[in-house]
Amino acid sequence: MIHTIEESRLFRIANPRSMAFFGASNSIKAMGTNLLMSVKSLGYEGALYPVHLREEEVLGYKAYKSVLDLPEIPDLAVIVLPTKVVNNTLEECGKKGIRQAIVVSGGFREVGGEGIVLEKELVRIADKYGIRILGPNCIGVANPSFKLNTTFVPHEGPGGYIGLASQSGSFVTQMFNYLYRYDLGFSTAFSVGNEAVIDLVECMEYLGACPQTKVIALYIEGIKNGRAFIETARSIVPHKPIVAFYIGGSEAGRKAGFSHTGSMAGPDRIYDGVFEQCGIIRARSVTELFDFCWVLGGLPRPKGKKVVIQTHSGGPGAAAADACGRVGLELPDLSRETVEKLAAFVPHTGSVSNPVDLTFSKNPDDFYGSIPQLLIKEKETDTLLVYFLTSPKIVERALTQMGIQEEAIDDLSRQWMEKHCQSVAGILEKYGKPVVGFTFMSLKDRSIKGLLSRGIPVFPDPDRAARAIAAMVEYSNYLSRI
Amino acid sequence: MIHTIEESRLFRIANPRSMAFFGASNSIKAMGTNLLMSVKSLGYEGALYPVHLREEEVLGYKAYKSVLDLPEIPDLAVIVLPTKVVNNTLEECGKKGIRQAIVVSGGFREVGGEGIVLEKELVRIADKYGIRILGPNCIGVANPSFKLNTTFVPHEGPGGYIGLASQSGSFVTQMFNYLYRYDLGFSTAFSVGNEAVIDLVECMEYLGACPQTKVIALYIEGIKNGRAFIETARSIVPHKPIVAFYIGGSEAGRKAGFSHTGSMAGPDRIYDGVFEQCGIIRARSVTELFDFCWVLGGLPRPKGKKVVIQTHSGGPGAAAADACGRVGLELPDLSRETVEKLAAFVPHTGSVSNPVDLTFSKNPDDFYGSIPQLLIKEKETDTLLVYFLTSPKIVERALTQMGIQEEAIDDLSRQWMEKHCQSVAGILEKYGKPVVGFTFMSLKDRSIKGLLSRGIPVFPDPDRAARAIAAMVEYSNYLSRI
């Protein structure tokens, strides 16, 4: 158990002041070149030393023939070389005095046979010099606030509060843009690869101590050291939620995972038991993994499982009620006091039971102000779930019809939506209860983006919203049991 | 059982040559105005007669004080008036000789009490004059190819192959943009409302006969006439798939549905039995409803449940394998012949088992050409599932690094992607087996849009892809049983 990230063996891997880079050249065909380009494009501020036998300069950085020639001992070596030369390179790094390495190269244990021998040798060299290795067969680290991204894919967005430790590199890199679209991002994300030296548990421990990480995501094909996993998770979960997506439980998942990282998976129910013991929330898909992180990292904890639904439309309201019911959430009746107060805002065709269905708004401002405020103050409400559907097209049509000049419409529509998003965000902040949204609009629509950027999770589907709320309730229940 | 849409009572509701419009004015605050604006903006080509007591002109159309003053007998009356004047208006329409009406107004059976009485009176008037009514408490019809959209929301996109009959108007209107983002659209969509005269079953029958409809979507809160439903469904399913989303099975869904349309729902398992008997595929969410329609309406039928997965990345491949396994799909081993042929394309770090994991491409063209072609020709393959991840950013970065001039990059990148999308579409067309994709990229990314527009469904999640494939298999199994 560590208390600060500086105590972790990963600290100078995720926060290196200087790097030696092996395998980058000026040819885009080399994997290493792509990785160095990602480092460069995020604006890494430390010293960069490409090591290359023939090049004088690599991507504008002075290159060195040998790591032994470098003018200082870098904090980190990033190795993206053909398998057969990795171990010699690591030996030289050790001689130079480098004590941290990311080995991106594959062809080790995961391919079996000779690969297993090569990996043993790699570990022997690491032990000999005391080198802390992430990988091999990994994609490295993304730590956006430190401007570090050693992966193949250029980083997008400003980073965020989700810490990730992943047995797949793709769930680091291919999530940059995915999370960005939800206005989310990684605090720090580790691709652990074959875990020859540093394993998933150490990454989890680092993220547990990381002040920017509000929730930890794990992608697991198989856990190697069950006891350490459980102990570490149990020490973290009381103060920081952990969500895990485990794919080894189905036969197809197990076989695919084995061919991917050589992980030995166990039956689903064993993992279920492990997760339950530790209070880890289990996700059943990548989508759920980050959905759950979104609400667990971004919202206050719900007190219980009672959800009040606010909608403009009967069908989506009923579908949301059904989705909540199916995952064990409850839809309480509203108190008489709230019902009476609501009456002023709800047309006679609407409903003041739960879901509260306006059918249409007497005054659109109420939908984003007085109504959610009344509903969140309701004592029966643990979580407020709101259906958002105000399409900019309809707002613009209305403004046109009201005789507003064309050139003013875009500004007015923007102001109108900003005001509404701000109003919902204010309600979330003031009352300390979770507010979750869902919509069938594009998340790029202005009215939805405005909510996302203010920390209101809006799911593109009531089912995803319901499952995310259920994940929050599960975590609250765990906290109240311990 | 009808054989052409002309035989249906809905024909002149969905294809009216002329319309009387009640409740539209020049004020944007009136619901009816919004509906008429939607009709107008889609470019309806028939005659339009707004009926209004005071206005001379409504939205540019000559207005009439009374329906009796109209210069012809319109095919359809659209009524968006306060509840209390609906029945009188309908009576006048009857006197004029109008035989089709859409009653959008709510406040009937769904609100109970006096509303029930009003609805009985409405039905009596309809019977007296032989008026075929859609509604009340509905949002009308969208028939994009006829340029008809009587709903609140402006229609987007060109229409498509999904026919919808829905007990929620929102699942008509709020799906326009949703479907458009997947390059999908409605052939014809009906909001059935309270089904006072025309019910869900008649809409289903219409869609069964509609040549533009390749698959039928149903949103159900409760079925009124079980026997007719079953008979009609059984007559349609052998030649056209039906997908149903039923929300009345959970207590929360049932309560919400009742307050929405007054439907009496039945237990889940009864509906499961009904759907199974008819070969209707059951969806568990709105998302699944349209996901299933996408593949069932757009792809050839798979022969069985064997899925071959092609990926660039181990994690997404393993997650897809797991998702397939969990929904009962099988991942067959590839034949020795295919494995031998694949070897030329797969790097030594990759895997030629199933999932076929390239880890990286020796030649990117292969990923869109030779490899999927080999895999679809494989006799074990019933469906090919491909992970798409080629981000335009990475392509552009590569082109820049290759020294291509900045102004040529966008064009080259576009051509490159177009060629690849075309290649995948060609494979789908040539071999008559379904090809399904998944990605974590935005569906708006050029490389994904290019696939969607060529009829390759690409899901934003491997789980959704797996469930959609399982729905196709379920339908194939039904067809081979009957």
Short mmCIF file of N, CA, C and O in Angstrom, two decimals, chain A residues 302-308 324-325 327-332 354 380-383 466 469-470 472-474 476-477:
data_model
loop_
_atom_site.label_atom_id
_atom_site.label_comp_id
_atom_site.label_asym_id
_atom_site.label_seq_id
_atom_site.Cartn_x
_atom_site.Cartn_y
_atom_site.Cartn_z
N PRO A 302 -25.30 8.38 -4.76
CA PRO A 302 -26.72 8.31 -4.41
C PRO A 302 -26.90 7.62 -3.06
O PRO A 302 -26.15 6.71 -2.72
N LYS A 303 -27.91 8.04 -2.31
CA LYS A 303 -28.16 7.42 -0.99
C LYS A 303 -28.79 6.05 -1.12
O LYS A 303 -28.67 5.21 -0.25
N GLY A 304 -29.54 5.85 -2.20
CA GLY A 304 -30.23 4.57 -2.37
C GLY A 304 -30.63 4.38 -3.81
O GLY A 304 -30.13 5.07 -4.70
N LYS A 305 -31.57 3.44 -4.02
CA LYS A 305 -31.86 3.02 -5.39
C LYS A 305 -33.10 3.67 -6.00
O LYS A 305 -33.63 3.19 -6.99
N LYS A 306 -33.57 4.75 -5.38
CA LYS A 306 -34.79 5.37 -5.89
C LYS A 306 -34.50 6.42 -6.96
O LYS A 306 -33.77 7.38 -6.73
N VAL A 307 -35.10 6.22 -8.12
CA VAL A 307 -34.85 7.10 -9.26
C VAL A 307 -36.14 7.82 -9.63
O VAL A 307 -37.19 7.20 -9.76
N VAL A 308 -36.05 9.13 -9.81
CA VAL A 308 -37.18 9.88 -10.34
C VAL A 308 -36.82 10.31 -11.76
O VAL A 308 -35.71 10.78 -12.02
N CYS A 324 -34.84 0.97 -15.81
CA CYS A 324 -34.51 1.07 -14.37
C CYS A 324 -35.04 -0.16 -13.63
O CYS A 324 -34.33 -0.76 -12.82
N GLY A 325 -36.28 -0.52 -13.94
CA GLY A 325 -36.88 -1.68 -13.28
C GLY A 325 -36.07 -2.95 -13.51
O GLY A 325 -35.86 -3.74 -12.59
N VAL A 327 -32.94 -3.36 -13.93
CA VAL A 327 -31.65 -3.45 -13.24
C VAL A 327 -31.79 -3.24 -11.73
O VAL A 327 -30.81 -2.98 -11.03
N GLY A 328 -33.03 -3.36 -11.24
CA GLY A 328 -33.23 -3.36 -9.79
C GLY A 328 -33.35 -1.98 -9.15
O GLY A 328 -33.32 -1.86 -7.93
N LEU A 329 -33.51 -0.95 -9.97
CA LEU A 329 -33.75 0.37 -9.39
C LEU A 329 -35.24 0.52 -9.09
O LEU A 329 -36.06 -0.19 -9.65
N GLU A 330 -35.56 1.45 -8.19
CA GLU A 330 -36.98 1.66 -7.84
C GLU A 330 -37.44 3.03 -8.29
O GLU A 330 -36.70 4.00 -8.20
N LEU A 331 -38.70 3.09 -8.74
CA LEU A 331 -39.30 4.37 -9.08
C LEU A 331 -40.31 4.73 -8.00
O LEU A 331 -41.44 4.26 -8.02
N PRO A 332 -39.92 5.58 -7.04
CA PRO A 332 -40.82 5.89 -5.95
C PRO A 332 -41.96 6.80 -6.41
O PRO A 332 -41.84 7.50 -7.42
N ASN A 354 -44.46 9.20 -11.49
CA ASN A 354 -43.06 8.99 -11.82
C ASN A 354 -42.99 7.88 -12.87
O ASN A 354 -43.40 6.76 -12.56
N GLU A 380 -37.96 11.57 -1.71
CA GLU A 380 -37.89 10.21 -2.25
C GLU A 380 -36.81 10.06 -3.34
O GLU A 380 -36.51 8.95 -3.76
N THR A 381 -36.30 11.16 -3.83
CA THR A 381 -35.35 11.09 -4.96
C THR A 381 -33.92 10.81 -4.48
O THR A 381 -33.35 11.60 -3.73
N ASP A 382 -33.37 9.68 -4.92
CA ASP A 382 -31.93 9.46 -4.70
C ASP A 382 -31.13 9.91 -5.93
O ASP A 382 -30.05 10.46 -5.81
N THR A 383 -31.69 9.63 -7.11
CA THR A 383 -31.05 10.06 -8.37
C THR A 383 -32.14 10.62 -9.28
O THR A 383 -33.24 10.07 -9.35
N ALA A 466 -29.51 3.71 -17.01
CA ALA A 466 -30.02 2.91 -15.88
C ALA A 466 -28.92 2.02 -15.31
O ALA A 466 -28.76 1.92 -14.09
N ILE A 469 -26.54 4.11 -13.29
CA ILE A 469 -27.10 4.47 -11.98
C ILE A 469 -27.01 3.26 -11.04
O ILE A 469 -26.63 3.38 -9.88
N ALA A 470 -27.34 2.09 -11.58
CA ALA A 470 -27.27 0.87 -10.75
C ALA A 470 -25.84 0.63 -10.25
O ALA A 470 -25.63 0.17 -9.12
N MET A 472 -23.66 2.98 -9.55
CA MET A 472 -23.46 3.92 -8.43
C MET A 472 -24.10 3.38 -7.16
O MET A 472 -23.52 3.48 -6.07
N VAL A 473 -25.30 2.82 -7.32
CA VAL A 473 -26.01 2.29 -6.14
C VAL A 473 -25.23 1.12 -5.55
O VAL A 473 -25.08 1.01 -4.32
N GLU A 474 -24.69 0.28 -6.42
CA GLU A 474 -23.90 -0.86 -5.95
C GLU A 474 -22.70 -0.38 -5.13
O GLU A 474 -22.40 -0.93 -4.07
N SER A 476 -22.42 2.56 -3.56
CA SER A 476 -22.93 3.14 -2.30
C SER A 476 -23.24 2.04 -1.30
O SER A 476 -22.94 2.16 -0.11
N ASN A 477 -23.86 0.96 -1.78
CA ASN A 477 -24.20 -0.15 -0.89
C ASN A 477 -22.94 -0.76 -0.28
O ASN A 477 -22.91 -1.09 0.90
#
